[in-house]
């Protein structure tokens, strides 16, 4: 029988500061997983169930600006997807269903103006 005791796993930068933290159960990631910049700011966080990402995935710049927000279900993008330039201006937005684009995918220039968009047929 496999050991179902949770194991906290941490990695560290050469400086000793924390780089990542997550919990493994039976060899699979489970629960909240986080990564940090060496400066201490949060870089990314998401949650796993039985080794598969199922959560809101978020990423930030070292200055704390949100640069990615996406829903992940069963390891695939599945829901709203948005990313931002380091300035905080919107970079792209779309919607996914089971890892496939649906509806429109819109990209923006660094100055926030529309660059282009694509329309994906929704099944």
mmCIF file of C-alpha atoms in Angstrom:
data_model
loop_
_atom_site.group_PDB
_atom_site.id
_atom_site.type_symbol
_atom_site.label_atom_id
_atom_site.label_comp_id
_atom_site.label_asym_id
_atom_site.label_seq_id
_atom_site.Cartn_x
_atom_site.Cartn_y
_atom_site.Cartn_z
ATOM 1 C CA UNK A 1 0.000 0.000 0.000
ATOM 2 C CA UNK A 2 1.277 3.460 -0.891
ATOM 3 C CA UNK A 3 2.113 5.986 1.782
ATOM 4 C CA UNK A 4 -0.622 8.634 1.767
ATOM 5 C CA UNK A 5 1.160 10.952 4.188
ATOM 6 C CA UNK A 6 1.562 14.430 2.696
ATOM 7 C CA UNK A 7 5.160 15.522 2.128
ATOM 8 C CA UNK A 8 5.972 19.230 2.066
ATOM 9 C CA UNK A 9 8.514 19.865 -0.717
ATOM 10 C CA UNK A 10 10.522 23.082 -0.801
ATOM 11 C CA UNK A 11 13.326 24.273 -3.065
ATOM 12 C CA UNK A 12 15.644 27.159 -2.286
ATOM 13 C CA UNK A 13 17.867 29.588 -4.144
ATOM 14 C CA UNK A 14 21.631 29.359 -3.480
ATOM 15 C CA UNK A 15 21.090 32.327 -1.137
ATOM 16 C CA UNK A 16 18.873 30.108 1.024
ATOM 17 C CA UNK A 17 15.667 31.998 0.183
ATOM 18 C CA UNK A 18 12.649 29.915 -0.705
ATOM 19 C CA UNK A 19 12.089 29.272 -4.429
ATOM 20 C CA UNK A 20 9.082 26.920 -4.413
ATOM 21 C CA UNK A 21 6.782 25.061 -2.058
ATOM 22 C CA UNK A 22 4.176 22.390 -2.585
ATOM 23 C CA UNK A 23 2.806 19.184 -1.128
ATOM 24 C CA UNK A 24 3.131 15.717 -2.618
ATOM 25 C CA UNK A 25 0.936 12.754 -1.716
ATOM 26 C CA UNK A 26 1.817 9.344 -3.150
ATOM 27 C CA UNK A 27 4.292 11.043 -5.480
ATOM 28 C CA UNK A 28 1.725 13.482 -6.900
ATOM 29 C CA UNK A 29 1.369 17.212 -6.295
ATOM 30 C CA UNK A 30 -1.695 18.014 -4.195
ATOM 31 C CA UNK A 31 -2.924 21.323 -2.888
ATOM 32 C CA UNK A 32 -1.399 24.756 -3.237
ATOM 33 C CA UNK A 33 1.923 25.068 -5.081
ATOM 34 C CA UNK A 34 3.783 28.369 -5.068
ATOM 35 C CA UNK A 35 6.968 29.820 -6.589
ATOM 36 C CA UNK A 36 8.793 32.972 -5.518
ATOM 37 C CA UNK A 37 11.329 35.362 -6.947
ATOM 38 C CA UNK A 38 14.609 35.388 -5.051
ATOM 39 C CA UNK A 39 13.657 38.864 -3.845
ATOM 40 C CA UNK A 40 10.767 37.252 -1.924
ATOM 41 C CA UNK A 41 7.834 38.316 -4.101
ATOM 42 C CA UNK A 42 5.358 35.670 -5.203
ATOM 43 C CA UNK A 43 5.898 34.616 -8.839
ATOM 44 C CA UNK A 44 3.181 31.970 -9.375
ATOM 45 C CA UNK A 45 0.572 29.916 -7.620
ATOM 46 C CA UNK A 46 -1.850 27.175 -8.523
ATOM 47 C CA UNK A 47 -3.450 24.101 -7.007
ATOM 48 C CA UNK A 48 -3.131 20.448 -7.922
ATOM 49 C CA UNK A 49 -5.269 17.362 -7.348
ATOM 50 C CA UNK A 50 -3.587 13.996 -7.787
ATOM 51 C CA UNK A 51 -0.767 15.575 -9.776
ATOM 52 C CA UNK A 52 -3.012 17.507 -12.179
ATOM 53 C CA UNK A 53 -3.457 21.275 -12.077
ATOM 54 C CA UNK A 54 -7.058 22.244 -11.273
ATOM 55 C CA UNK A 55 -7.320 25.860 -10.234
ATOM 56 C CA UNK A 56 -6.864 29.472 -11.008
ATOM 57 C CA UNK A 57 -3.274 29.872 -12.232
ATOM 58 C CA UNK A 58 -1.773 33.261 -11.446
ATOM 59 C CA UNK A 59 1.638 34.800 -12.134
ATOM 60 C CA UNK A 60 3.132 38.150 -11.105
ATOM 61 C CA UNK A 61 6.125 40.331 -11.899
ATOM 62 C CA UNK A 62 8.784 40.876 -9.297
ATOM 63 C CA UNK A 63 7.054 44.187 -8.542
ATOM 64 C CA UNK A 64 3.767 42.425 -7.770
ATOM 65 C CA UNK A 65 1.934 43.212 -11.029
ATOM 66 C CA UNK A 66 -0.413 40.404 -12.105
ATOM 67 C CA UNK A 67 0.730 39.095 -15.520
ATOM 68 C CA UNK A 68 -1.373 35.934 -15.946
ATOM 69 C CA UNK A 69 -4.741 34.728 -14.753
ATOM 70 C CA UNK A 70 -6.165 31.542 -16.222
ATOM 71 C CA UNK A 71 -8.501 28.745 -15.189
ATOM 72 C CA UNK A 72 -6.984 25.272 -15.463
ATOM 73 C CA UNK A 73 -9.191 22.168 -15.287
ATOM 74 C CA UNK A 74 -7.737 18.687 -15.505
ATOM 75 C CA UNK A 75 -4.445 20.178 -16.660
ATOM 76 C CA UNK A 76 -5.913 22.168 -19.581
ATOM 77 C CA UNK A 77 -6.822 25.818 -19.962
ATOM 78 C CA UNK A 78 -10.584 25.842 -19.511
ATOM 79 C CA UNK A 79 -12.237 29.185 -18.969
ATOM 80 C CA UNK A 80 -11.180 32.829 -19.030
ATOM 81 C CA UNK A 81 -7.546 33.532 -19.901
ATOM 82 C CA UNK A 82 -5.905 36.939 -19.506
ATOM 83 C CA UNK A 83 -2.339 38.148 -19.484
ATOM 84 C CA UNK A 84 -0.907 41.597 -18.840
ATOM 85 C CA UNK A 85 2.242 43.450 -19.786
ATOM 86 C CA UNK A 86 4.620 44.195 -16.896
ATOM 87 C CA UNK A 87 3.138 47.700 -16.903
ATOM 88 C CA UNK A 88 -0.234 46.237 -15.911
ATOM 89 C CA UNK A 89 -1.877 46.929 -19.285
ATOM 90 C CA UNK A 90 -3.836 44.063 -20.833
ATOM 91 C CA UNK A 91 -1.737 41.971 -23.240
ATOM 92 C CA UNK A 92 -4.151 39.252 -24.362
ATOM 93 C CA UNK A 93 -7.520 37.804 -23.481
ATOM 94 C CA UNK A 94 -9.463 34.777 -24.568
ATOM 95 C CA UNK A 95 -11.522 31.844 -23.406
ATOM 96 C CA UNK A 96 -10.521 28.207 -23.554
ATOM 97 C CA UNK A 97 -12.576 25.037 -23.411
ATOM 98 C CA UNK A 98 -10.671 21.816 -22.655
ATOM 99 C CA UNK A 99 -7.424 23.351 -23.916
ATOM 100 C CA UNK A 100 -8.867 24.796 -27.132
ATOM 101 C CA UNK A 101 -9.552 28.435 -27.939
ATOM 102 C CA UNK A 102 -13.230 29.337 -28.232
ATOM 103 C CA UNK A 103 -14.731 32.659 -29.210
ATOM 104 C CA UNK A 104 -12.303 35.498 -29.802
ATOM 105 C CA UNK A 105 -8.650 35.808 -28.896
ATOM 106 C CA UNK A 106 -7.533 39.416 -28.605
ATOM 107 C CA UNK A 107 -3.963 40.723 -28.429
ATOM 108 C CA UNK A 108 -2.950 44.225 -27.342
ATOM 109 C CA UNK A 109 0.205 46.253 -27.947
ATOM 110 C CA UNK A 110 2.450 47.409 -25.113
ATOM 111 C CA UNK A 111 0.663 50.789 -25.184
ATOM 112 C CA UNK A 112 -2.717 49.072 -24.648
ATOM 113 C CA UNK A 113 -4.039 49.581 -28.174
ATOM 114 C CA UNK A 114 -5.556 46.677 -30.099
ATOM 115 C CA UNK A 115 -2.999 44.720 -32.100
ATOM 116 C CA UNK A 116 -5.145 41.904 -33.560
ATOM 117 C CA UNK A 117 -7.793 39.363 -32.821
ATOM 118 C CA UNK A 118 -8.861 35.976 -34.061
ATOM 119 C CA UNK A 119 -12.291 34.398 -33.968
ATOM 120 C CA UNK A 120 -12.390 30.693 -33.142
ATOM 121 C CA UNK A 121 -15.534 28.721 -33.886
ATOM 122 C CA UNK A 122 -17.292 27.487 -30.784
ATOM 123 C CA UNK A 123 -18.499 23.889 -30.918
#
